[in-house]
mmCIF file of C-alpha atoms and ligand atoms in Angstrom:
data_model
loop_
_atom_site.group_PDB
_atom_site.id
_atom_site.type_symbol
_atom_site.label_atom_id
_atom_site.label_comp_id
_atom_site.label_asym_id
_atom_site.label_seq_id
_atom_site.Cartn_x
_atom_site.Cartn_y
_atom_site.Cartn_z
ATOM 1 C CA UNK A 1 0.000 0.000 0.000
ATOM 2 C CA UNK A 2 2.923 2.311 0.563
ATOM 3 C CA UNK A 3 3.901 1.458 -2.958
ATOM 4 C CA UNK A 4 1.527 3.923 -4.448
ATOM 5 C CA UNK A 5 3.002 6.720 -2.354
ATOM 6 C CA UNK A 6 6.402 6.101 -3.765
ATOM 7 C CA UNK A 7 8.363 8.077 -6.243
ATOM 8 C CA UNK A 8 10.086 5.901 -8.698
ATOM 9 C CA UNK A 9 12.529 8.651 -9.563
ATOM 10 C CA UNK A 10 11.639 10.174 -12.885
ATOM 11 C CA UNK A 11 14.415 10.243 -15.488
ATOM 12 C CA UNK A 12 14.943 13.882 -14.582
ATOM 13 C CA UNK A 13 15.216 13.181 -10.849
ATOM 14 C CA UNK A 14 18.306 14.912 -9.461
ATOM 15 C CA UNK A 15 21.205 12.998 -7.911
ATOM 16 C CA UNK A 16 21.007 15.222 -4.882
ATOM 17 C CA UNK A 17 17.714 15.578 -3.062
ATOM 18 C CA UNK A 18 18.988 18.501 -0.988
ATOM 19 C CA UNK A 19 22.006 20.738 -1.438
ATOM 20 C CA UNK A 20 23.031 23.446 0.998
ATOM 21 C CA UNK A 21 25.969 25.739 0.401
ATOM 22 C CA UNK A 22 27.496 28.024 3.008
ATOM 23 C CA UNK A 23 24.201 28.265 4.814
ATOM 24 C CA UNK A 24 24.123 30.931 7.507
ATOM 25 C CA UNK A 25 21.313 31.832 9.879
ATOM 26 C CA UNK A 26 21.571 34.623 12.373
ATOM 27 C CA UNK A 27 18.634 35.169 14.706
ATOM 28 C CA UNK A 28 18.188 38.638 16.106
ATOM 29 C CA UNK A 29 16.626 38.025 19.476
ATOM 30 C CA UNK A 30 16.147 40.306 22.459
ATOM 31 C CA UNK A 31 19.316 38.806 23.920
ATOM 32 C CA UNK A 32 21.302 39.849 20.880
ATOM 33 C CA UNK A 33 22.482 37.952 17.844
ATOM 34 C CA UNK A 34 22.506 34.185 17.660
ATOM 35 C CA UNK A 35 24.476 32.566 14.858
ATOM 36 C CA UNK A 36 22.446 29.362 14.639
ATOM 37 C CA UNK A 37 24.015 28.185 11.365
ATOM 38 C CA UNK A 38 27.582 29.139 10.672
ATOM 39 C CA UNK A 39 28.147 28.348 7.007
ATOM 40 C CA UNK A 40 26.906 24.788 6.579
ATOM 41 C CA UNK A 41 27.452 23.001 3.273
ATOM 42 C CA UNK A 42 26.053 19.538 2.819
ATOM 43 C CA UNK A 43 24.341 17.339 0.272
ATOM 44 C CA UNK A 44 21.692 14.691 0.737
ATOM 45 C CA UNK A 45 21.839 12.107 -2.060
ATOM 46 C CA UNK A 46 18.536 11.116 -3.620
ATOM 47 C CA UNK A 47 17.106 8.003 -2.034
ATOM 48 C CA UNK A 48 19.217 8.156 1.098
ATOM 49 C CA UNK A 49 18.093 7.850 4.691
ATOM 50 C CA UNK A 50 20.039 10.812 5.977
ATOM 51 C CA UNK A 51 20.544 11.671 9.617
ATOM 52 C CA UNK A 52 21.254 15.189 10.820
ATOM 53 C CA UNK A 53 22.641 14.622 14.241
ATOM 54 C CA UNK A 54 23.571 17.106 16.913
ATOM 55 C CA UNK A 55 22.956 18.084 20.515
ATOM 56 C CA UNK A 56 20.093 20.376 21.491
ATOM 57 C CA UNK A 57 20.643 23.857 20.134
ATOM 58 C CA UNK A 58 23.025 22.664 17.399
ATOM 59 C CA UNK A 59 20.895 24.189 14.655
ATOM 60 C CA UNK A 60 19.086 21.106 13.324
ATOM 61 C CA UNK A 61 15.574 22.568 13.323
ATOM 62 C CA UNK A 62 16.847 25.822 11.890
ATOM 63 C CA UNK A 63 18.458 23.919 9.032
ATOM 64 C CA UNK A 64 15.391 21.939 8.068
ATOM 65 C CA UNK A 65 13.016 24.833 8.605
ATOM 66 C CA UNK A 66 15.036 26.779 6.042
ATOM 67 C CA UNK A 67 14.761 23.888 3.573
ATOM 68 C CA UNK A 68 11.025 23.799 4.128
ATOM 69 C CA UNK A 69 10.585 27.527 3.670
ATOM 70 C CA UNK A 70 9.497 28.019 7.280
ATOM 71 C CA UNK A 71 12.534 30.038 8.327
ATOM 72 C CA UNK A 72 14.305 32.649 6.218
ATOM 73 C CA UNK A 73 18.048 32.110 5.868
ATOM 74 C CA UNK A 74 20.544 34.909 6.360
ATOM 75 C CA UNK A 75 22.811 33.833 3.496
ATOM 76 C CA UNK A 76 23.907 30.837 1.476
ATOM 77 C CA UNK A 77 22.237 28.768 -1.180
ATOM 78 C CA UNK A 78 19.760 25.902 -0.840
ATOM 79 C CA UNK A 79 18.311 23.633 -3.477
ATOM 80 C CA UNK A 80 15.592 21.072 -2.804
ATOM 81 C CA UNK A 81 15.129 18.554 -5.605
ATOM 82 C CA UNK A 82 17.130 20.885 -7.836
ATOM 83 C CA UNK A 83 14.862 23.827 -7.080
ATOM 84 C CA UNK A 84 16.451 26.884 -5.557
ATOM 85 C CA UNK A 85 14.505 28.062 -2.508
ATOM 86 C CA UNK A 86 15.080 31.698 -3.538
ATOM 87 C CA UNK A 87 14.278 31.560 -7.233
ATOM 88 C CA UNK A 88 11.684 28.758 -7.068
ATOM 89 C CA UNK A 89 10.261 28.724 -3.564
ATOM 90 C CA UNK A 90 7.013 27.084 -4.634
ATOM 91 C CA UNK A 91 8.798 24.348 -6.524
ATOM 92 C CA UNK A 92 11.104 23.708 -3.590
ATOM 93 C CA UNK A 93 8.180 23.570 -1.167
ATOM 94 C CA UNK A 94 6.277 21.141 -3.358
ATOM 95 C CA UNK A 95 9.238 18.741 -3.239
ATOM 96 C CA UNK A 96 9.439 18.550 0.530
ATOM 97 C CA UNK A 97 7.176 17.324 3.304
ATOM 98 C CA UNK A 98 7.985 18.211 6.888
ATOM 99 C CA UNK A 99 7.043 16.418 10.069
ATOM 100 C CA UNK A 100 7.605 19.134 12.657
ATOM 101 C CA UNK A 101 9.157 18.695 16.068
ATOM 102 C CA UNK A 102 6.045 19.944 17.838
ATOM 103 C CA UNK A 103 2.812 17.944 17.838
ATOM 104 C CA UNK A 104 0.624 20.694 16.413
ATOM 105 C CA UNK A 105 -2.672 19.105 15.478
ATOM 106 C CA UNK A 106 -6.108 20.584 15.694
ATOM 107 C CA UNK A 107 -7.769 18.306 18.252
ATOM 108 C CA UNK A 108 -11.212 18.647 16.667
ATOM 109 C CA UNK A 109 -10.223 17.398 13.240
ATOM 110 C CA UNK A 110 -10.318 13.748 12.275
ATOM 111 C CA UNK A 111 -7.342 12.310 10.358
ATOM 112 C CA UNK A 112 -9.462 12.189 7.222
ATOM 113 C CA UNK A 113 -10.451 15.839 7.517
ATOM 114 C CA UNK A 114 -6.965 16.912 8.411
ATOM 115 C CA UNK A 115 -5.404 15.286 5.363
ATOM 116 C CA UNK A 116 -8.116 16.721 3.159
ATOM 117 C CA UNK A 117 -7.456 20.241 4.389
ATOM 118 C CA UNK A 118 -3.741 19.727 3.861
ATOM 119 C CA UNK A 119 -4.285 18.383 0.344
ATOM 120 C CA UNK A 120 -6.400 21.446 -0.383
ATOM 121 C CA UNK A 121 -3.626 23.721 0.852
ATOM 122 C CA UNK A 122 -1.192 22.051 -1.519
ATOM 123 C CA UNK A 123 -3.662 22.201 -4.373
ATOM 124 C CA UNK A 124 -3.878 18.446 -4.807
ATOM 125 C CA UNK A 125 -6.978 17.864 -6.984
ATOM 126 C CA UNK A 126 -9.681 15.735 -5.362
ATOM 127 C CA UNK A 127 -9.318 13.058 -8.003
ATOM 128 C CA UNK A 128 -5.636 12.680 -7.112
ATOM 129 C CA UNK A 129 -6.049 12.559 -3.356
ATOM 130 C CA UNK A 130 -5.142 9.254 -1.807
ATOM 131 C CA UNK A 131 -6.093 10.023 1.742
ATOM 132 C CA UNK A 132 -7.060 6.503 2.764
ATOM 133 C CA UNK A 133 -3.948 4.986 1.199
ATOM 134 C CA UNK A 134 -1.791 7.397 3.124
ATOM 135 C CA UNK A 135 -3.609 6.648 6.372
ATOM 136 C CA UNK A 136 -3.140 2.962 5.706
ATOM 137 C CA UNK A 137 0.543 3.476 5.062
ATOM 138 C CA UNK A 138 0.970 4.998 8.519
ATOM 139 C CA UNK A 139 -1.296 2.433 10.164
ATOM 140 C CA UNK A 140 -4.155 4.809 10.915
ATOM 141 C CA UNK A 141 -6.826 3.624 8.496
ATOM 142 C CA UNK A 142 -9.056 2.471 11.351
ATOM 143 C CA UNK A 143 -8.778 5.904 12.975
ATOM 144 C CA UNK A 144 -9.747 7.847 9.874
ATOM 145 C CA UNK A 145 -12.832 9.275 11.544
ATOM 146 C CA UNK A 146 -11.598 9.630 15.108
ATOM 147 C CA UNK A 147 -10.963 13.080 16.561
ATOM 148 C CA UNK A 148 -7.248 13.838 16.733
ATOM 149 C CA UNK A 149 -7.568 14.519 20.455
ATOM 150 C CA UNK A 150 -8.532 10.874 21.032
ATOM 151 C CA UNK A 151 -5.352 9.593 19.361
ATOM 152 C CA UNK A 152 -2.327 8.515 21.364
ATOM 153 C CA UNK A 153 0.935 10.422 21.109
ATOM 154 C CA UNK A 154 2.388 7.857 18.730
ATOM 155 C CA UNK A 155 -0.680 7.951 16.511
ATOM 156 C CA UNK A 156 -0.540 11.729 16.359
ATOM 157 C CA UNK A 157 3.069 11.496 15.337
ATOM 158 C CA UNK A 158 2.185 9.120 12.534
ATOM 159 C CA UNK A 159 -0.691 11.375 11.539
ATOM 160 C CA UNK A 160 1.853 14.171 11.130
ATOM 161 C CA UNK A 161 3.858 11.881 8.852
ATOM 162 C CA UNK A 162 0.708 11.273 6.826
ATOM 163 C CA UNK A 163 0.074 15.013 6.672
ATOM 164 C CA UNK A 164 3.585 15.606 5.361
ATOM 165 C CA UNK A 165 3.049 12.981 2.636
ATOM 166 C CA UNK A 166 -0.208 14.358 1.296
ATOM 167 C CA UNK A 167 1.348 16.114 -1.702
ATOM 168 C CA UNK A 168 3.562 13.073 -2.393
ATOM 169 C CA UNK A 169 6.871 14.891 -1.894
ATOM 170 C CA UNK A 170 10.047 13.074 -2.958
ATOM 171 C CA UNK A 171 11.811 14.369 0.170
ATOM 172 C CA UNK A 172 10.415 13.745 3.631
ATOM 173 C CA UNK A 173 11.933 15.611 6.552
ATOM 174 C CA UNK A 174 11.328 14.565 10.138
ATOM 175 C CA UNK A 175 12.413 16.775 12.995
ATOM 176 C CA UNK A 176 13.112 14.683 16.098
ATOM 177 C CA UNK A 177 10.111 12.485 15.397
ATOM 178 C CA UNK A 178 10.684 10.122 18.281
ATOM 179 C CA UNK A 179 11.237 12.599 21.086
ATOM 180 C CA UNK A 180 8.747 11.525 23.754
ATOM 181 C CA UNK A 181 7.408 8.556 21.767
ATOM 182 C CA UNK A 182 7.405 5.218 23.545
ATOM 183 C CA UNK A 183 9.493 2.334 22.263
ATOM 184 C CA UNK A 184 6.719 0.345 20.623
ATOM 185 C CA UNK A 185 5.281 3.315 18.745
ATOM 186 C CA UNK A 186 8.758 4.442 17.847
ATOM 187 C CA UNK A 187 9.297 1.062 16.232
ATOM 188 C CA UNK A 188 6.056 1.336 14.282
ATOM 189 C CA UNK A 189 7.040 4.765 13.095
ATOM 190 C CA UNK A 190 10.370 3.422 11.870
ATOM 191 C CA UNK A 191 8.701 0.631 9.955
ATOM 192 C CA UNK A 192 6.594 3.251 8.197
ATOM 193 C CA UNK A 193 9.512 5.542 7.432
ATOM 194 C CA UNK A 194 11.805 2.729 6.339
ATOM 195 C CA UNK A 195 9.169 1.501 3.963
ATOM 196 C CA UNK A 196 8.718 4.951 2.474
ATOM 197 C CA UNK A 197 12.474 5.118 2.036
ATOM 198 C CA UNK A 198 12.614 1.658 0.480
ATOM 199 C CA UNK A 199 10.037 2.820 -2.049
ATOM 200 C CA UNK A 200 12.146 5.778 -3.071
ATOM 201 C CA UNK A 201 11.385 8.683 -0.745
ATOM 202 C CA UNK A 202 14.505 10.457 0.447
ATOM 203 C CA UNK A 203 14.396 10.747 4.222
ATOM 204 C CA UNK A 204 16.096 13.506 6.176
ATOM 205 C CA UNK A 205 15.826 12.982 9.878
ATOM 206 C CA UNK A 206 17.111 15.078 12.728
ATOM 207 C CA UNK A 207 17.780 13.454 16.039
ATOM 208 C CA UNK A 208 19.913 13.776 19.089
ATOM 209 C CA UNK A 209 19.641 10.040 19.698
ATOM 210 C CA UNK A 210 22.849 8.518 18.411
ATOM 211 C CA UNK A 211 21.538 5.009 18.498
ATOM 212 C CA UNK A 212 18.608 5.964 16.350
ATOM 213 C CA UNK A 213 20.819 7.544 13.713
ATOM 214 C CA UNK A 214 23.197 4.596 13.803
ATOM 215 C CA UNK A 215 20.407 2.083 13.267
ATOM 216 C CA UNK A 216 18.373 3.925 10.675
ATOM 217 C CA UNK A 217 20.537 6.185 8.603
ATOM 218 C CA UNK A 218 22.848 5.280 5.770
ATOM 219 C CA UNK A 219 24.505 8.697 5.893
ATOM 220 C CA UNK A 220 25.006 10.981 8.840
ATOM 221 C CA UNK A 221 25.956 14.615 9.211
ATOM 222 C CA UNK A 222 26.911 15.785 12.668
ATOM 223 C CA UNK A 223 26.477 19.443 13.487
ATOM 224 C CA UNK A 224 27.410 21.346 16.592
ATOM 225 C CA UNK A 225 27.054 25.059 17.321
ATOM 226 C CA UNK A 226 25.804 25.601 13.790
ATOM 227 C CA UNK A 227 28.851 24.058 12.120
ATOM 228 C CA UNK A 228 29.313 20.773 10.328
ATOM 229 C CA UNK A 229 31.759 18.534 12.194
ATOM 230 C CA UNK A 230 31.333 15.325 10.189
ATOM 231 C CA UNK A 231 29.420 14.080 7.164
ATOM 232 C CA UNK A 232 29.894 10.573 5.893
ATOM 233 C CA UNK A 233 28.279 7.207 5.439
ATOM 234 C CA UNK A 234 27.320 5.636 8.743
ATOM 235 C CA UNK A 235 29.721 2.757 8.174
ATOM 236 C CA UNK A 236 32.637 5.109 7.432
ATOM 237 C CA UNK A 237 31.885 7.091 10.548
ATOM 238 C CA UNK A 238 31.840 3.937 12.621
ATOM 239 C CA UNK A 239 35.034 2.720 10.997
ATOM 240 C CA UNK A 240 36.754 5.902 12.077
ATOM 241 C CA UNK A 241 36.327 4.768 15.618
ATOM 242 C CA UNK A 242 37.497 1.267 15.042
ATOM 243 C CA UNK A 243 38.321 0.576 18.638
ATOM 244 C CA UNK A 244 37.318 -1.679 21.466
ATOM 245 C CA UNK A 245 38.292 -2.031 25.105
ATOM 246 C CA UNK A 246 39.009 -5.447 26.554
ATOM 247 C CA UNK A 247 38.914 -5.854 30.328
ATOM 248 C CA UNK A 248 40.653 -8.959 31.599
ATOM 249 C CA UNK A 249 40.626 -10.208 35.183
ATOM 250 C CA UNK A 250 43.596 -12.450 35.944
ATOM 251 C CA UNK A 251 43.981 -15.182 38.542
ATOM 252 C CA UNK A 252 46.999 -13.772 40.353
ATOM 253 C CA UNK A 253 48.165 -10.424 41.726
ATOM 254 C CA UNK A 254 50.018 -8.195 39.313
ATOM 255 C CA UNK A 255 52.975 -6.085 40.300
ATOM 256 C CA UNK A 256 53.584 -4.642 36.861
ATOM 257 C CA UNK A 257 52.833 -5.090 33.202
ATOM 258 C CA UNK A 258 54.172 -8.394 31.863
ATOM 259 C CA UNK A 259 56.525 -7.971 28.930
ATOM 260 C CA UNK A 260 54.398 -9.967 26.490
ATOM 261 C CA UNK A 261 51.521 -7.556 27.083
ATOM 262 C CA UNK A 262 53.498 -4.313 26.921
ATOM 263 C CA UNK A 263 52.745 -3.841 23.222
ATOM 264 C CA UNK A 264 49.053 -3.473 24.052
ATOM 265 C CA UNK A 265 49.718 -0.723 26.622
ATOM 266 C CA UNK A 266 47.321 -2.116 29.189
ATOM 267 C CA UNK A 267 46.061 -0.102 32.122
ATOM 268 C CA UNK A 268 46.315 -1.743 35.496
ATOM 269 C CA UNK A 269 43.070 -1.542 37.488
ATOM 270 C CA UNK A 270 42.163 -2.622 41.007
ATOM 271 C CA UNK A 271 40.869 -6.174 41.377
ATOM 272 C CA UNK A 272 43.545 -7.844 39.238
ATOM 273 C CA UNK A 273 42.108 -6.232 36.141
ATOM 274 C CA UNK A 274 43.806 -5.033 33.000
ATOM 275 C CA UNK A 275 42.135 -2.832 30.400
ATOM 276 C CA UNK A 276 43.493 -3.013 26.855
ATOM 277 C CA UNK A 277 42.384 -0.863 23.933
ATOM 278 C CA UNK A 278 42.719 -2.394 20.515
ATOM 279 C CA UNK A 279 41.502 -2.158 16.954
ATOM 280 C CA UNK A 280 39.508 -5.238 16.039
ATOM 281 C CA UNK A 281 40.252 -4.684 12.357
ATOM 282 C CA UNK A 282 43.997 -5.131 12.861
ATOM 283 C CA UNK A 283 44.320 -6.997 16.158
ATOM 284 C CA UNK A 284 42.407 -10.228 16.602
ATOM 285 C CA UNK A 285 41.448 -10.643 20.228
ATOM 286 C CA UNK A 286 43.090 -14.095 20.173
ATOM 287 C CA UNK A 287 46.467 -12.382 19.847
ATOM 288 C CA UNK A 288 45.843 -10.565 23.100
ATOM 289 C CA UNK A 289 44.739 -13.738 24.833
ATOM 290 C CA UNK A 290 47.873 -15.506 23.560
ATOM 291 C CA UNK A 291 49.946 -12.755 25.138
ATOM 292 C CA UNK A 292 48.284 -13.453 28.483
ATOM 293 C CA UNK A 293 49.136 -17.135 28.103
ATOM 294 C CA UNK A 294 52.730 -16.236 27.210
ATOM 295 C CA UNK A 295 52.920 -14.187 30.406
ATOM 296 C CA UNK A 296 51.751 -17.225 32.362
ATOM 297 C CA UNK A 297 48.606 -15.428 33.489
ATOM 298 C CA UNK A 298 45.368 -17.309 33.899
ATOM 299 C CA UNK A 299 42.212 -15.450 32.929
ATOM 300 C CA UNK A 300 39.273 -15.616 35.319
ATOM 301 C CA UNK A 301 36.974 -13.188 33.534
ATOM 302 C CA UNK A 302 36.837 -10.903 30.522
ATOM 303 C CA UNK A 303 34.530 -8.417 28.836
ATOM 304 C CA UNK A 304 34.668 -6.091 25.867
ATOM 305 C CA UNK A 305 33.174 -2.674 25.300
ATOM 306 C CA UNK A 306 32.115 -1.663 21.821
ATOM 307 C CA UNK A 307 32.768 1.833 20.699
ATOM 308 C CA UNK A 308 29.859 3.309 18.873
ATOM 309 C CA UNK A 309 28.660 6.488 17.347
ATOM 310 C CA UNK A 310 28.489 7.994 20.781
ATOM 311 C CA UNK A 311 32.283 7.947 21.032
ATOM 312 C CA UNK A 312 32.803 9.744 17.779
ATOM 313 C CA UNK A 313 29.990 12.112 18.587
ATOM 314 C CA UNK A 314 31.577 13.046 21.902
ATOM 315 C CA UNK A 315 34.985 13.366 20.277
ATOM 316 C CA UNK A 316 33.719 15.582 17.518
ATOM 317 C CA UNK A 317 31.352 17.733 19.494
ATOM 318 C CA UNK A 318 33.744 18.315 22.373
ATOM 319 C CA UNK A 319 36.674 19.302 20.159
ATOM 320 C CA UNK A 320 34.478 21.664 18.191
ATOM 321 C CA UNK A 321 32.915 23.204 21.254
ATOM 322 C CA UNK A 322 32.480 26.935 21.123
ATOM 323 C CA UNK A 323 32.899 29.127 24.195
HETATM 324 N N1 ADP B 1 13.467 32.119 16.706
HETATM 325 C C1 ADP B 1 14.643 32.136 17.325
HETATM 326 N N2 ADP B 1 15.154 33.286 17.828
HETATM 327 C C2 ADP B 1 16.357 33.304 18.430
HETATM 328 N N3 ADP B 1 17.156 32.229 18.588
HETATM 329 C C3 ADP B 1 16.691 31.054 18.107
HETATM 330 C C4 ADP B 1 15.420 30.947 17.450
HETATM 331 N N4 ADP B 1 15.249 29.655 17.079
HETATM 332 C C5 ADP B 1 16.341 28.980 17.481
HETATM 333 N N5 ADP B 1 17.216 29.829 18.104
HETATM 334 C C6 ADP B 1 18.528 29.456 18.634
HETATM 335 O O1 ADP B 1 19.304 28.943 17.595
HETATM 336 C C7 ADP B 1 20.058 27.823 18.031
HETATM 337 C C8 ADP B 1 19.714 26.605 17.206
HETATM 338 O O2 ADP B 1 18.379 26.214 17.498
HETATM 339 P P1 ADP B 1 17.676 24.985 16.798
HETATM 340 O O3 ADP B 1 17.852 25.100 15.334
HETATM 341 O O4 ADP B 1 16.293 24.895 17.325
HETATM 342 O O5 ADP B 1 18.571 23.769 17.343
HETATM 343 P P2 ADP B 1 18.238 22.203 17.460
HETATM 344 O O6 ADP B 1 17.025 21.933 16.616
HETATM 345 O O7 ADP B 1 19.469 21.526 16.960
HETATM 346 O O8 ADP B 1 18.008 21.916 18.902
HETATM 347 C C9 ADP B 1 19.743 27.667 19.508
HETATM 348 O O9 ADP B 1 20.748 28.323 20.235
HETATM 349 C C10 ADP B 1 18.421 28.352 19.655
HETATM 350 O O10 ADP B 1 18.272 28.869 20.957
HETATM 351 MG MG1 MG B 2 15.205 21.089 17.086
#
């Protein structure tokens, strides 16, 4: 059923769904100037599931609100589906659907009515409206006539996804869609979004949940204080932090580091423990265990800690921290 919402890219479909160049946004608030975006350049390839990751206040919402024509940029250039937001704002808007961060639904509308109003706003002719299909795609067909106020938080969130899909945009943007959504509904939402992506919709998602980005996105940009600190495929980003920590508890007291282990620069910890950091891609863990055997040390316990996106995120966002 999601099939019919898809966008088999037309021959003229651009390679890049979104392109931003030197994007700057300065807010002029009562507490002075705030440089929310400090010259961000990034590209979202067509068909990707792209994650824009960053801590609160990094500039994520500002970035996507500019793409969607909801916030006016200070300078820079933005193209959505090859349409410049300055010279073709209507074209750019037609190519993008936005699921906002806030749950802003009129409580007295039913999903059916809501999508109809939205379709009207986008000028989708009645004959081309596929309201029920869209509601089915987000798992809300049986709630088509229920008042929005009677829907659970997760259902409202999915209704916002449906609303963003009404004009069948090739690019779907979701701003922190799972903030405050419970695990089960979060999962349902991901099934929906993944399916839309599998059928050709380019997904741009902002999140401050690293795990979410790691699991869902094929490309990730990390921003902090309005600046881009990394932009790569998820697997490349994870490869950058090819590292693990092995904690070994040995059967006898240690007075120093045995020679056979010196190459691994272990840290001596209380409780007969040694912590060794190694790169799984170049150092098989068996080599480390052999070194323990060579030192005549028996092993009574061991555990490993995976590094994940969180490590690189902390590395990148702490080194790029502004005053
Ligand atoms: N309308 C506004 N007026 C002034 N400052 C704003 C406004 N909107 C956002 N900001 C500031 O810009 C920065 C980036 O905000 P935002 O884009 O919402 O970040 P994120 O979505 O990553 O949490 C923050 O410091 C925020 O306080
Ligand atoms: Mg935000």
